[in-house]
mmCIF file of C-alpha atoms (C1' of nucleotides) in Angstrom:
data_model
loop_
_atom_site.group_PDB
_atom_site.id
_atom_site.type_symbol
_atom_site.label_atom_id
_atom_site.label_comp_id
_atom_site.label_asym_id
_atom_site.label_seq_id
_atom_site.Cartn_x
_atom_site.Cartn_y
_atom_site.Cartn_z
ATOM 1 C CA UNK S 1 6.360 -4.966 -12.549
ATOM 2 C CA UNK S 2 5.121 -6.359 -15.096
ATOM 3 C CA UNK S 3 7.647 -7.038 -17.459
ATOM 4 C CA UNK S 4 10.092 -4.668 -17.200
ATOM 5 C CA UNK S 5 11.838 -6.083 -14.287
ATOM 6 C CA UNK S 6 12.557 -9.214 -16.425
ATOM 7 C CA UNK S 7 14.491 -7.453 -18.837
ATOM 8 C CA UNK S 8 16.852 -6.191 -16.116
ATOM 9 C CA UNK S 9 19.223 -9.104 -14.672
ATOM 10 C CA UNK S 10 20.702 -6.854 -12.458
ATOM 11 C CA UNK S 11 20.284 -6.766 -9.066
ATOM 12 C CA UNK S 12 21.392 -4.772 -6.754
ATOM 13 C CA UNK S 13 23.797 -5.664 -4.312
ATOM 14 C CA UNK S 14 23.916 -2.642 -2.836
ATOM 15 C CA UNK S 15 21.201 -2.016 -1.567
ATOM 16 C CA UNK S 16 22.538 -3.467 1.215
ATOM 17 C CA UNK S 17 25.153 -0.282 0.753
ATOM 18 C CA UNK S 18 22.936 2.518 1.316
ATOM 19 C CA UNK S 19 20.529 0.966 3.633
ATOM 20 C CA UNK S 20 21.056 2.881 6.674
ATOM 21 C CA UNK S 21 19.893 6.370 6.775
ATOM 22 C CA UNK S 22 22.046 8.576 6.814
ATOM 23 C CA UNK S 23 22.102 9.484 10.065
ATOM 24 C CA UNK S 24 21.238 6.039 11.427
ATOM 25 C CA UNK S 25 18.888 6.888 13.658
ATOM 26 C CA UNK S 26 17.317 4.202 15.185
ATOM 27 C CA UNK S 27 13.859 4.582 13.284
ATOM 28 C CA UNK S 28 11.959 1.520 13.483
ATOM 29 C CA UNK S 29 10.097 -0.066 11.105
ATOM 30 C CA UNK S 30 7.157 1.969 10.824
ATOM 31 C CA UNK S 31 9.285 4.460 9.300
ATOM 32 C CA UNK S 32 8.731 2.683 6.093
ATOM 33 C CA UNK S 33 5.547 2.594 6.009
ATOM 34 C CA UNK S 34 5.705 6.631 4.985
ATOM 35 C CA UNK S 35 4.752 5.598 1.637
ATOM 36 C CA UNK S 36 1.886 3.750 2.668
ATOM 37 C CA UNK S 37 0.678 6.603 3.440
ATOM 38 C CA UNK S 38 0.342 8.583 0.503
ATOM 39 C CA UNK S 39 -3.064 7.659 -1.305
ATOM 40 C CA UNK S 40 -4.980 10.234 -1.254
ATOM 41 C CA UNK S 41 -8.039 10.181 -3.685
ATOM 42 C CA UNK S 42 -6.604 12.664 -5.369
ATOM 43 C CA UNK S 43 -3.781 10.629 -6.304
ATOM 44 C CA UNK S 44 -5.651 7.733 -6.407
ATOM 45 C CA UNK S 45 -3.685 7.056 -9.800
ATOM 46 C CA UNK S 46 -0.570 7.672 -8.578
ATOM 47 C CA UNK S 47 -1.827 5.772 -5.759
ATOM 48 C CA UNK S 48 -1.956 2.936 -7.984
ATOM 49 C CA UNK S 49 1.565 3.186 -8.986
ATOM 50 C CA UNK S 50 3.097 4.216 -6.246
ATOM 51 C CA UNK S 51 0.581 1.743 -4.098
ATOM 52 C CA UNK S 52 2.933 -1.090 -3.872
ATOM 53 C CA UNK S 53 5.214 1.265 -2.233
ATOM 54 C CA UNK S 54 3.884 -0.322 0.847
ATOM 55 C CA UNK S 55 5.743 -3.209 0.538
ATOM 56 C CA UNK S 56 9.426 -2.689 -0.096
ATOM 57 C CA UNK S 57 10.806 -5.171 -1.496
ATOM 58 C CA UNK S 58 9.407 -8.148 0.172
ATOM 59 C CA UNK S 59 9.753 -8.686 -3.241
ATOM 60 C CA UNK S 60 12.885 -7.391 -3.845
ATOM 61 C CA UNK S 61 12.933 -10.038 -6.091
ATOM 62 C CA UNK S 62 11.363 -7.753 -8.512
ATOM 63 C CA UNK S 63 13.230 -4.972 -8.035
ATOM 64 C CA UNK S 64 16.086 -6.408 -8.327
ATOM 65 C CA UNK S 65 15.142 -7.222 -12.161
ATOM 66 C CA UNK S 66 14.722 -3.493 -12.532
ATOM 67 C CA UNK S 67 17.302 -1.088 -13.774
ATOM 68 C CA UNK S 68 19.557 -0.986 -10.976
ATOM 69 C CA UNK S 69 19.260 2.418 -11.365
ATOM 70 C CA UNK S 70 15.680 2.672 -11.033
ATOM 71 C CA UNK S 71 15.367 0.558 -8.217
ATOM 72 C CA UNK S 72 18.049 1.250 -6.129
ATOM 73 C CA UNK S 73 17.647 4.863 -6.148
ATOM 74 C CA UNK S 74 18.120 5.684 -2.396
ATOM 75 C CA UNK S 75 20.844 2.747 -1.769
ATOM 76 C CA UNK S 76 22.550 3.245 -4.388
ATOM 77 C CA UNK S 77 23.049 6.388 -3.723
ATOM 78 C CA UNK S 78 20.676 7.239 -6.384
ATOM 79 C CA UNK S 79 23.163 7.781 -8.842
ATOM 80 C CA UNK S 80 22.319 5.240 -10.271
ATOM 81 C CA UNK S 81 23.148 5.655 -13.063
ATOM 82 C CA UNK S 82 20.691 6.399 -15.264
ATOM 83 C CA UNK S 83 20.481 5.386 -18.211
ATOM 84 C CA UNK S 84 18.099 4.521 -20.889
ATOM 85 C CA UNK S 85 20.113 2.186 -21.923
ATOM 86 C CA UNK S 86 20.178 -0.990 -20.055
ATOM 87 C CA UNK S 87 23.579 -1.652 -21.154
ATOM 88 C CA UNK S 88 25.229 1.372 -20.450
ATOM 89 C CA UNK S 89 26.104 1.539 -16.781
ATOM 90 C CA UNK S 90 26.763 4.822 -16.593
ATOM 91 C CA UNK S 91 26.461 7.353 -14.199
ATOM 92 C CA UNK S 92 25.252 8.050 -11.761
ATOM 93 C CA UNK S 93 24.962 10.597 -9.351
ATOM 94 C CA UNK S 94 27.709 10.559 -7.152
ATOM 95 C CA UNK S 95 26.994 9.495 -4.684
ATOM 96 C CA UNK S 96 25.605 11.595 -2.611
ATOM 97 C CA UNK S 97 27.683 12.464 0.129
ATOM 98 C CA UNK S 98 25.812 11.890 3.038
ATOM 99 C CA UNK S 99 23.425 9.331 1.948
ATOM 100 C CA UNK S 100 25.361 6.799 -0.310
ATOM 101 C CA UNK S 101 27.765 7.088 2.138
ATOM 102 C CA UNK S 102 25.923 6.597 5.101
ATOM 103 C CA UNK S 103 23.934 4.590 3.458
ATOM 104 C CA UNK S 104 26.729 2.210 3.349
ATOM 105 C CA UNK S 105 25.602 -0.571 5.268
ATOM 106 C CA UNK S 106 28.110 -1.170 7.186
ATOM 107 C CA UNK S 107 27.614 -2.760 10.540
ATOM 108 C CA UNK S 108 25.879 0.183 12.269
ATOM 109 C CA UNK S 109 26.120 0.427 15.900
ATOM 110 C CA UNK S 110 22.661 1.261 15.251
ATOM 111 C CA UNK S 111 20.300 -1.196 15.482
ATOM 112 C CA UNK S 112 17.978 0.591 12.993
ATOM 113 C CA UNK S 113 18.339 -0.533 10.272
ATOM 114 C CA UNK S 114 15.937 -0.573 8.450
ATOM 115 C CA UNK S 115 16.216 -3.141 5.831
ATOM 116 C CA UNK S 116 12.599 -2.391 4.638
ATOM 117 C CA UNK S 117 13.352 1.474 4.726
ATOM 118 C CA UNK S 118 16.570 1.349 3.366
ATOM 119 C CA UNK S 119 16.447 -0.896 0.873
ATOM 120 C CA UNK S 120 13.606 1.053 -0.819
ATOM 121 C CA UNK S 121 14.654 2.295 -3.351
ATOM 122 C CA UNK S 122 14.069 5.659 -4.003
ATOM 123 C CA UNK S 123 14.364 6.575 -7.081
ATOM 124 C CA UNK S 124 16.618 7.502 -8.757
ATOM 125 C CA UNK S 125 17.052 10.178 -10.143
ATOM 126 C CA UNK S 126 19.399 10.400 -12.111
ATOM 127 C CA UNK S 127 17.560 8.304 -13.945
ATOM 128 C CA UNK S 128 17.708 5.599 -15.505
ATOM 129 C CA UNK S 129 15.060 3.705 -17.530
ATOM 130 C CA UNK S 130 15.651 1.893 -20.037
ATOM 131 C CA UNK S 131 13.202 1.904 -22.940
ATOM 132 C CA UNK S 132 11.193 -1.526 -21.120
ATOM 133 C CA UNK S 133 10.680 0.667 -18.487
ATOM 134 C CA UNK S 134 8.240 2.345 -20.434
ATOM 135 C CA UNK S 135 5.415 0.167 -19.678
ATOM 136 C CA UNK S 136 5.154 0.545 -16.018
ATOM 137 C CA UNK S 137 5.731 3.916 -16.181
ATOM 138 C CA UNK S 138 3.517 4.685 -18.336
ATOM 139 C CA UNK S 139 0.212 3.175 -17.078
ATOM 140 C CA UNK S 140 0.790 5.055 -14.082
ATOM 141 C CA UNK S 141 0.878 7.927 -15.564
ATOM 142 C CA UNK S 142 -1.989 7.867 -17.506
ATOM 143 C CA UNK S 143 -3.929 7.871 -13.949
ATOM 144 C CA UNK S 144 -1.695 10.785 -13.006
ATOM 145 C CA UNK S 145 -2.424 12.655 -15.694
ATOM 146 C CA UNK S 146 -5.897 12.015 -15.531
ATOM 147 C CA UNK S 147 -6.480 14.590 -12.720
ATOM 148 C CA UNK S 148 -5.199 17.290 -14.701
ATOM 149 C CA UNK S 149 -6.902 16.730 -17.847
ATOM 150 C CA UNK S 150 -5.351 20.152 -19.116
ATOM 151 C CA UNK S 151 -1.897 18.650 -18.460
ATOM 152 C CA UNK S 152 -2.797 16.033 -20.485
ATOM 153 C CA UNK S 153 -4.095 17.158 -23.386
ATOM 154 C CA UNK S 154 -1.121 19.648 -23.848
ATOM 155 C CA UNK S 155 1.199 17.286 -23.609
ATOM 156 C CA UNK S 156 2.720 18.636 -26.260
ATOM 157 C CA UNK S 157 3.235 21.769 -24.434
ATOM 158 C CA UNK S 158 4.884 22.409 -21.685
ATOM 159 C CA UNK S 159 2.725 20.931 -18.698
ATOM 160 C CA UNK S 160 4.273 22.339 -16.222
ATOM 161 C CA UNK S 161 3.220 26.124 -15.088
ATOM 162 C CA UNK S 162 6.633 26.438 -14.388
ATOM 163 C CA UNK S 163 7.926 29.289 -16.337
ATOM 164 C CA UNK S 164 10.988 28.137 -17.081
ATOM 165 C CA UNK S 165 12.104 24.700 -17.973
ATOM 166 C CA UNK S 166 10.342 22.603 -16.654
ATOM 167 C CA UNK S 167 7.821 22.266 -19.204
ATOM 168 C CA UNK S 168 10.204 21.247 -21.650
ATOM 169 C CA UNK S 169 10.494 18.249 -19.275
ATOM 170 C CA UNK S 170 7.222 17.534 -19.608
ATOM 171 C CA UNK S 171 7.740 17.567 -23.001
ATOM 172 C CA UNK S 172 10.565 15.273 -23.175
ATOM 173 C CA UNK S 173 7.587 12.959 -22.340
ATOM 174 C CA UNK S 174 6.791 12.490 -25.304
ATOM 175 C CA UNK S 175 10.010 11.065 -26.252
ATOM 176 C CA UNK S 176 8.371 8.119 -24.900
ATOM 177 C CA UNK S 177 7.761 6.895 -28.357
ATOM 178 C CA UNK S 178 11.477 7.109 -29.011
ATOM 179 C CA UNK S 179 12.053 4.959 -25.665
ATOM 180 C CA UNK S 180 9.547 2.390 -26.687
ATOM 181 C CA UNK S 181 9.282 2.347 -29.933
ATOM 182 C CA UNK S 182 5.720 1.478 -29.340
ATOM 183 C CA UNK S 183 5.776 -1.859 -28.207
ATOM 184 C CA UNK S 184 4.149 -1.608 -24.935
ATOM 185 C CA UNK S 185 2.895 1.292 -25.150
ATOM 186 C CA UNK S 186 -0.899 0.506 -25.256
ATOM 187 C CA UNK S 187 -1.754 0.778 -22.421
ATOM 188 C CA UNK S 188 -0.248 3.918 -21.862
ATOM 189 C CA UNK S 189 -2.254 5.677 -23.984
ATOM 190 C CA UNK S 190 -1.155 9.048 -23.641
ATOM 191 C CA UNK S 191 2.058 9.291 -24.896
ATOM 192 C CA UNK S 192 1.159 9.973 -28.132
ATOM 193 C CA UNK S 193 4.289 9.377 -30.636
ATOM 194 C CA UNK S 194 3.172 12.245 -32.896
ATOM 195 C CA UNK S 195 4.781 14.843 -30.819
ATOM 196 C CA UNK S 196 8.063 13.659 -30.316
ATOM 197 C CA UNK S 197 9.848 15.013 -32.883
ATOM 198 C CA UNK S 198 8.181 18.166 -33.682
ATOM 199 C CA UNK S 199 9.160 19.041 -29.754
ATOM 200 C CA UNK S 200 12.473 17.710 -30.141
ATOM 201 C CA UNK S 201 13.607 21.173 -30.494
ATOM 202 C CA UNK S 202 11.968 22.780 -28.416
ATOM 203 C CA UNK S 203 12.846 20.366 -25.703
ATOM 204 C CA UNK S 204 16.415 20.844 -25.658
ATOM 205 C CA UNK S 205 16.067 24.279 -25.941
ATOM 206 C CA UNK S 206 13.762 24.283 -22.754
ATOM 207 C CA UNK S 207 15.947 22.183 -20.894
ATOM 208 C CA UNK S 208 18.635 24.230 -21.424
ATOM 209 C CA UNK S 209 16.468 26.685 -20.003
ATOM 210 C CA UNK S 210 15.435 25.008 -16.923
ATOM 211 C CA UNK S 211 19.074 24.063 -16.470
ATOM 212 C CA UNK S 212 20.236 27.377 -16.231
ATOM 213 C CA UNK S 213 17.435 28.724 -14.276
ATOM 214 C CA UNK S 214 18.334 25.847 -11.722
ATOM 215 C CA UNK S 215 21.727 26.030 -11.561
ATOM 216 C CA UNK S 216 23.576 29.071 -10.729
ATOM 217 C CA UNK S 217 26.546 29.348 -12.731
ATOM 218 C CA UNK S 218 26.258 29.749 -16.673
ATOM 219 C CA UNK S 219 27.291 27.093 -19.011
ATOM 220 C CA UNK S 220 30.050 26.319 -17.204
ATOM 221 C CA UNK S 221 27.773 24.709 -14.409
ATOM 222 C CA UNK S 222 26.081 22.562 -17.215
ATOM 223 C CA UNK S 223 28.610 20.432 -17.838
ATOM 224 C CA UNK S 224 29.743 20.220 -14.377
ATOM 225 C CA UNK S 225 26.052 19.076 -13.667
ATOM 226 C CA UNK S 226 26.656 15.247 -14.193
ATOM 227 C CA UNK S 227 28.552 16.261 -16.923
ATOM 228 C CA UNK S 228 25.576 17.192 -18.841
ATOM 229 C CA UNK S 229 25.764 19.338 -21.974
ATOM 230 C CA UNK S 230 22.596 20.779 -22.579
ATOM 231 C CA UNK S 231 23.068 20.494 -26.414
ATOM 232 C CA UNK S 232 23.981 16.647 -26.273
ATOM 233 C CA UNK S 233 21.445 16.033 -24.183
ATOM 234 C CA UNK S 234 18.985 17.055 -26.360
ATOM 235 C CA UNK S 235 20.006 15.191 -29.149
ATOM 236 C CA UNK S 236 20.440 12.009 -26.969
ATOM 237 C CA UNK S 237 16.613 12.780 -26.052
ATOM 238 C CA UNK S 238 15.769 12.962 -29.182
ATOM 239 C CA UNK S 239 16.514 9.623 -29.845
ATOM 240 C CA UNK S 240 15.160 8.326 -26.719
ATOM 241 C CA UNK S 241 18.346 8.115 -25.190
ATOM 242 C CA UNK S 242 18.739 11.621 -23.256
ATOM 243 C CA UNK S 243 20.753 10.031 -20.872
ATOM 244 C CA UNK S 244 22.676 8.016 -22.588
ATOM 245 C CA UNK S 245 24.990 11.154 -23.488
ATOM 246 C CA UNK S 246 25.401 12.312 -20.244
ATOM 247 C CA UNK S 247 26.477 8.822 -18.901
ATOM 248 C CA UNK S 248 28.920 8.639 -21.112
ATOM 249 C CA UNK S 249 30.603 12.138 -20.642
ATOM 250 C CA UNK S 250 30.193 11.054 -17.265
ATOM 251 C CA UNK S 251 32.036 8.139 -17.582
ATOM 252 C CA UNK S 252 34.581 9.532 -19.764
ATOM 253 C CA UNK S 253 34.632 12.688 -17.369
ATOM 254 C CA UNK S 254 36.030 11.508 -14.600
ATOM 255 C CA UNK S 255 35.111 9.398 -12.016
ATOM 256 C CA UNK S 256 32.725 11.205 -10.177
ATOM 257 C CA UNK S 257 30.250 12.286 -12.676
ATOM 258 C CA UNK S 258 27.795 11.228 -10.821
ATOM 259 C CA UNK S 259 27.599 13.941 -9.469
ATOM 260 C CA UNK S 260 27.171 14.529 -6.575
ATOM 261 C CA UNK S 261 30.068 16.681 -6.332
ATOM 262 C CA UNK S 262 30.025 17.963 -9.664
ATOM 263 C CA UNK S 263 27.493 20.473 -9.408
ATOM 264 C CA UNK S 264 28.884 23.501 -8.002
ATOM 265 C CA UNK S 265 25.455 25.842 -7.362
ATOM 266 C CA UNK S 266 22.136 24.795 -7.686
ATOM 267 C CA UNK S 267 19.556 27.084 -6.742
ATOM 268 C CA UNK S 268 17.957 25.801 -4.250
ATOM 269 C CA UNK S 269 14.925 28.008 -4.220
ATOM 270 C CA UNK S 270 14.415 27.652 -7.226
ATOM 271 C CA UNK S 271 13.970 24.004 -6.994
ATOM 272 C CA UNK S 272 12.244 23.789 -4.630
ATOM 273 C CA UNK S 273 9.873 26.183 -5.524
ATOM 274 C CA UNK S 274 9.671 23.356 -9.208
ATOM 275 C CA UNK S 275 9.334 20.381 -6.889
ATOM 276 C CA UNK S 276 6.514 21.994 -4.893
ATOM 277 C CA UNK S 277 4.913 22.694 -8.507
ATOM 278 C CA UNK S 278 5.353 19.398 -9.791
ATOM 279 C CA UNK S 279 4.318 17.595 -6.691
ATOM 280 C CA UNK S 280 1.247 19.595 -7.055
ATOM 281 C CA UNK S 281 0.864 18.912 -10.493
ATOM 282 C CA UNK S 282 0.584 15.449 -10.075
ATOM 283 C CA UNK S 283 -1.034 15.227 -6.584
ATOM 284 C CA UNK S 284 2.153 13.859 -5.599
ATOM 285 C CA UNK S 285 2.374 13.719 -1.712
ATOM 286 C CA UNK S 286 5.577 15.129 -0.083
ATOM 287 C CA UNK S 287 5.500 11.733 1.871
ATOM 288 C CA UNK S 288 6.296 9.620 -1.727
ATOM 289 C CA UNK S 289 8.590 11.605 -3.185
ATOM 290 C CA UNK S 290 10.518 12.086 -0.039
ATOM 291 C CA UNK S 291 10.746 8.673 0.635
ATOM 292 C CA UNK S 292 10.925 7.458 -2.611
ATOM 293 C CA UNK S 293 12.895 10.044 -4.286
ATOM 294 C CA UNK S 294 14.824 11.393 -2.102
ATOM 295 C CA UNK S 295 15.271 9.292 0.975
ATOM 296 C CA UNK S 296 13.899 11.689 2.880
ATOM 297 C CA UNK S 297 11.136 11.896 5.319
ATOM 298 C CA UNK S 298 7.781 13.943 4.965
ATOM 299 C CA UNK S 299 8.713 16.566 7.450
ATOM 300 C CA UNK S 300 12.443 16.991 6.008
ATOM 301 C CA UNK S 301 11.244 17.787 2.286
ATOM 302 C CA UNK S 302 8.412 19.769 3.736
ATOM 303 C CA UNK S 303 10.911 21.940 5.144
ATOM 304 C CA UNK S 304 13.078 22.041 2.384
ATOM 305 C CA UNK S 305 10.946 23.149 0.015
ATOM 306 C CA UNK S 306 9.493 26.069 2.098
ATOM 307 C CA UNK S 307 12.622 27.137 3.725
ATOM 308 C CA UNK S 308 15.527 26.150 1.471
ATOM 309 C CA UNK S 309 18.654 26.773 2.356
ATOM 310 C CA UNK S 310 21.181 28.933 -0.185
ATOM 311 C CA UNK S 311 23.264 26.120 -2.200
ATOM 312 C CA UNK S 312 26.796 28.111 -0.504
ATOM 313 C CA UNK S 313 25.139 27.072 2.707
ATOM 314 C CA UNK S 314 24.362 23.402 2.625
ATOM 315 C CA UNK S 315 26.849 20.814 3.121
ATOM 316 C CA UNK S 316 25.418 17.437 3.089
ATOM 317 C CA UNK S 317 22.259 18.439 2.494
ATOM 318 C CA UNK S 318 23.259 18.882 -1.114
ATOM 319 C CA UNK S 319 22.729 15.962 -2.036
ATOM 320 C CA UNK S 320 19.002 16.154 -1.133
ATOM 321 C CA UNK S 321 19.172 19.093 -3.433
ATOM 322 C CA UNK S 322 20.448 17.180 -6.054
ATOM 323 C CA UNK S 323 18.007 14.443 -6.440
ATOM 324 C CA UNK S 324 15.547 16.999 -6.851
ATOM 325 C CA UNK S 325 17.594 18.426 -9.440
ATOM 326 C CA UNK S 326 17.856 15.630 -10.818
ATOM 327 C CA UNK S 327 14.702 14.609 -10.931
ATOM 328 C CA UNK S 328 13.422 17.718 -12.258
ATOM 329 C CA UNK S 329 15.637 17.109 -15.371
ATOM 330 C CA UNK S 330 14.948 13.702 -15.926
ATOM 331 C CA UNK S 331 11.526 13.551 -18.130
ATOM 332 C CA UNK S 332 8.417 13.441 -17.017
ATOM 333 C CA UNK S 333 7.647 9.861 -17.922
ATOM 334 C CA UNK S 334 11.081 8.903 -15.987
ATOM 335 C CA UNK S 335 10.076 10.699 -12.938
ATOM 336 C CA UNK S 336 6.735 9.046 -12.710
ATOM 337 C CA UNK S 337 8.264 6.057 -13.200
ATOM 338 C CA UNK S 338 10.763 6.542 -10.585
ATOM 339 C CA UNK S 339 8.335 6.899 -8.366
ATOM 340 C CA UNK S 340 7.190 4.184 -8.987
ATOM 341 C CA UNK S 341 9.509 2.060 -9.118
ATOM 342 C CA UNK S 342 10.750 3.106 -5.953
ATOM 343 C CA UNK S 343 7.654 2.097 -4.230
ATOM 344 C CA UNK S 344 7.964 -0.974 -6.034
ATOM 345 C "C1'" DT B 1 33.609 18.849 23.930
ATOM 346 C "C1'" DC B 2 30.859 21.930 21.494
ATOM 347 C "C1'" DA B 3 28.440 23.871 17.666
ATOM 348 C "C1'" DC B 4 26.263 22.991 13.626
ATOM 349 C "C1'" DA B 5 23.925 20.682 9.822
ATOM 350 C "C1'" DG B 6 20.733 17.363 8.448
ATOM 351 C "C1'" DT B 7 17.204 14.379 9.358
ATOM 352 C "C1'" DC B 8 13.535 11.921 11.660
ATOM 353 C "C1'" DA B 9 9.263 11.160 13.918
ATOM 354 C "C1'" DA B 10 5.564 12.964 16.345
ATOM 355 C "C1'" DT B 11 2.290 16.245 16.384
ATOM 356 C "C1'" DA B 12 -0.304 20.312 14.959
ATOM 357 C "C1'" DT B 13 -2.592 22.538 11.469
ATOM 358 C "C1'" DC B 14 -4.913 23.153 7.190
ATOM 359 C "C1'" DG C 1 -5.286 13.100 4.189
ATOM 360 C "C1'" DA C 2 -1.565 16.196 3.217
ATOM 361 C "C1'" DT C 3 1.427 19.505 4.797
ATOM 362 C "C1'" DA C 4 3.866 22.340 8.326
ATOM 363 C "C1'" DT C 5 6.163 22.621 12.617
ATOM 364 C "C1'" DT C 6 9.134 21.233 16.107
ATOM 365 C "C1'" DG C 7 11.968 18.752 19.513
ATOM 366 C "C1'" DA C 8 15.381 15.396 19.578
ATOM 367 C "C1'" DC C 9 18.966 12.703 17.719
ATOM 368 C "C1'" DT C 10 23.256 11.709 15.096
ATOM 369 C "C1'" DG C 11 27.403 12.669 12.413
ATOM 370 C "C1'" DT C 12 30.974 15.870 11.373
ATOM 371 C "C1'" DG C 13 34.363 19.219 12.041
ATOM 372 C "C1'" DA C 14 36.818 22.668 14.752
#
DNA sequence: TCACAGTCAATATC
DNA sequence: GATATTGACTGTGA
C-alpha cells in the first residue's frame, strides 16, 4: 500500500453491499483464510504481493484509499468500475447477478457473514487502476515475473502461450509507462517504457483478437462486452488509459454497462482454458484468484476451469465467467495488481 | 414442493 | 502445497 492508497479518497461503502456470498452459506471465518493459503515457493513473489491477503482488511483502512474499484472488487460487485482514471467513475461490471446482488449485505438470516470474507475485495476486474496504482502493482510483479524469466524478457512479446490474445495483454503491460509516466516506477523495474509504443499496435490488434476468440458473437458482441470497442480501446491503451474509453461508452451506453448483462456469449472454454494458462504462468494458485478475483472458492474455480459449462447454459454463474473475462482483458500489470490489491 | 444451478468446504489426489 | 473431487447447502424458478 504504499502510496497508492493515499491517492484514492474513496472508500468503499459497499463493501458492506456485497459482503455476503452469494449464497450465504454459513461459512465461518476460516473461509477467509483461503488466501492465506496460497504461498507456495513457487509464487513466493506473488506470495509477496498477494501475502497480505491474509489479512482482509483489518486494515480496511487502506483499502479503502484504493481505487474503489480495485479494492472492492468482490463487494462491489467487481464492476467496479475500472478505470485508470481515478476520476472517472465509470463502469463497472454490472453487477454481477448473483454476487453483487447477493452480495448485498442486507441483513442475512444467515449468520455467516463473513465480514472478513466478504469484504475482501476481490479484484476487480474490470479494472480499474489508476496510473498510482502502478507502484504496487508493479513490484509485485517483478517477483512474478521472475519465475518465468522467458516471460520476462519478452515482454515485448506476447507472454502468454496463449495463441490468441492473450499475449497482446501481456503486452498492454508495457503501457505501464503510459500509466505512470515513470514516476514510481523504479522499483518496478521491468516495465520497460521503450516498448510501449512500438506495441501499441499490435496490442489493439491482439486484443481484438483475444476478444473475439473469447466471446462468441462477432463484433457485435464487442461492444456489448462492457461496451468495449476493440478499436477505442486500443487507442485509450495507448495512452495509458485503455479503460478510460470503455467507461465512458459505458456510461454513456446505458446503465448497465457494467456488464454483467451486456455480454451475450462468452466462451467459456475458452476462458477457462486462458485462466488455467495464466494462472500457470504466473504460479498463481486457483485459491488467490478465486478468492480474490472472483469471489470464488478453490474448489468452485477448479471446477470451472476443467469442466466449464457452455455460456447458453449458465445462469448465474455468468458472472463468474465474466470476471475472468474480464480479467483476461484487463492488462497484465492490472491483473497482477488486482490481485493484489484484493489481498490487500 | 421439487428440480436445478451455483457454490462452499472438506477431503483426496497429484 | 496446489489442484481435483465430491457431498451438502442455498437461492431461484416452475
Amino acid at each position: 500500500m504504499e502510496n497508492i492508497g493515499n491517492l484514492h479518497g474513496v472508500s468503499h461503502s459497499q463493501t458492506g453491499d456485497l459482503m455476503s456470498s452469494p449464497h450465504g452459506r454459513p461459512s465461518s471465518a476460516s473461509h477467509r483464510n483461503l488466501v492465506s493459503h496460497g504461498r507456495p515457493a513457487m509464487v513466493s513473489s506473488m506470495a509477496s504481493i498477494l501475502e497480505g491477503a491474509g489479512e482482509y482488511r483489518a486494515d480496511h483502512a487502506l483499502s479503502g484509499h484504493l481505487h474503489p474499484a480495485m479494492t472492492m472488487s468482490c463487494e462491489s460487485g467487481m464492476s467496479l468500475s475500472s478505470t485508470y482514471t481515478t476520476l472517472t467513475p465509470l463502469q463497472h461490471l454490472p453487477p454481477i447477478s448473483t454476487v453483487s446482488e447477493k452480495f448485498h449485505h442486507h441483513p442475512h438470516p444467515h449468520p455467516h457473514h463473513h465480514p472478513a470474507h466478504q469484504r475482501l475485495a476481490t479484484g476487480n476486474v474490470s479494472g480499474s487502476f489508476t496510473l498510482m496504482r502502478d507502484d504496487r502493482g508493479l513490484a509485485p510483479m517483478g517477483n512474478l515475473y521472475g519465475h518465468y524469466p522467458k516471460d520476462m524478457s519478452g515482454m515485448g512479446q506476447p507472454l502468454s502461450p496463449l495463441s490468441n490474445g492473450l499475449g497482446s495483454l501481456h503486452n498492454t503491460q508495457q503501457t505501464l509507462s503510459a500509466y505512470g509516466p515513470g514516476a514510481h516506477l523504479s522499483n518496478d523495474k521491468m516495465l520497460s517504457p521503450g516498448g510501449f509504443e512500438s506495441h501499441a499496435a499490435m496490442l489493439s490488434r491482439s486484443e481484438e483478437h483475444l476478444a473475439r476468440s473469447l466471446v462468441g458473437h462477432g463484433p457485435g458482441m464487442m461492444s456489448n462486452l462492457n461496451g468495449m470497442h476493440p478499436h477505442s480501446h486500443l487507442h485509450s491503451q495507448a495512452n495509458g488509459s485503455m479503460l478510460s474509453d470503455r467507461e465512458r461508452q459505458n456510461v454513456g451506453g446505458g446503465g448497465q454497462g457494467g456488464g454483467s448483462g451486456q455480454v451475450e456469449d462468452i466462451n467459456t472454454k475458452e476462458v477457462a482454458q486462458r485462466i488455467t494458462a495464466e494462472l500457470k504462468r504466473y504460479s498463481i494458485p486457483q485459491a488467490i484468484f478465486a478468492q480474490r478475483i472472483l469471489c470464488r472458492s478453490q474448489g468452485t474455480l477448479s471446477d470451472l476451469l476443467r469442466n466449464p459449462k457452455p455460456w447458453s447454459k449458465l445462469k448465474s454463474g455468468r458472472e463468474t465467467f465474466r470476471r475472468m473475462w474480464k480479467w483476461l482483458q484487463e492488462p497484465e500489470f492490472q491483473r497482477m495488481s488486482a490481485l493484489r490489491l484484493a489481498g490487500e
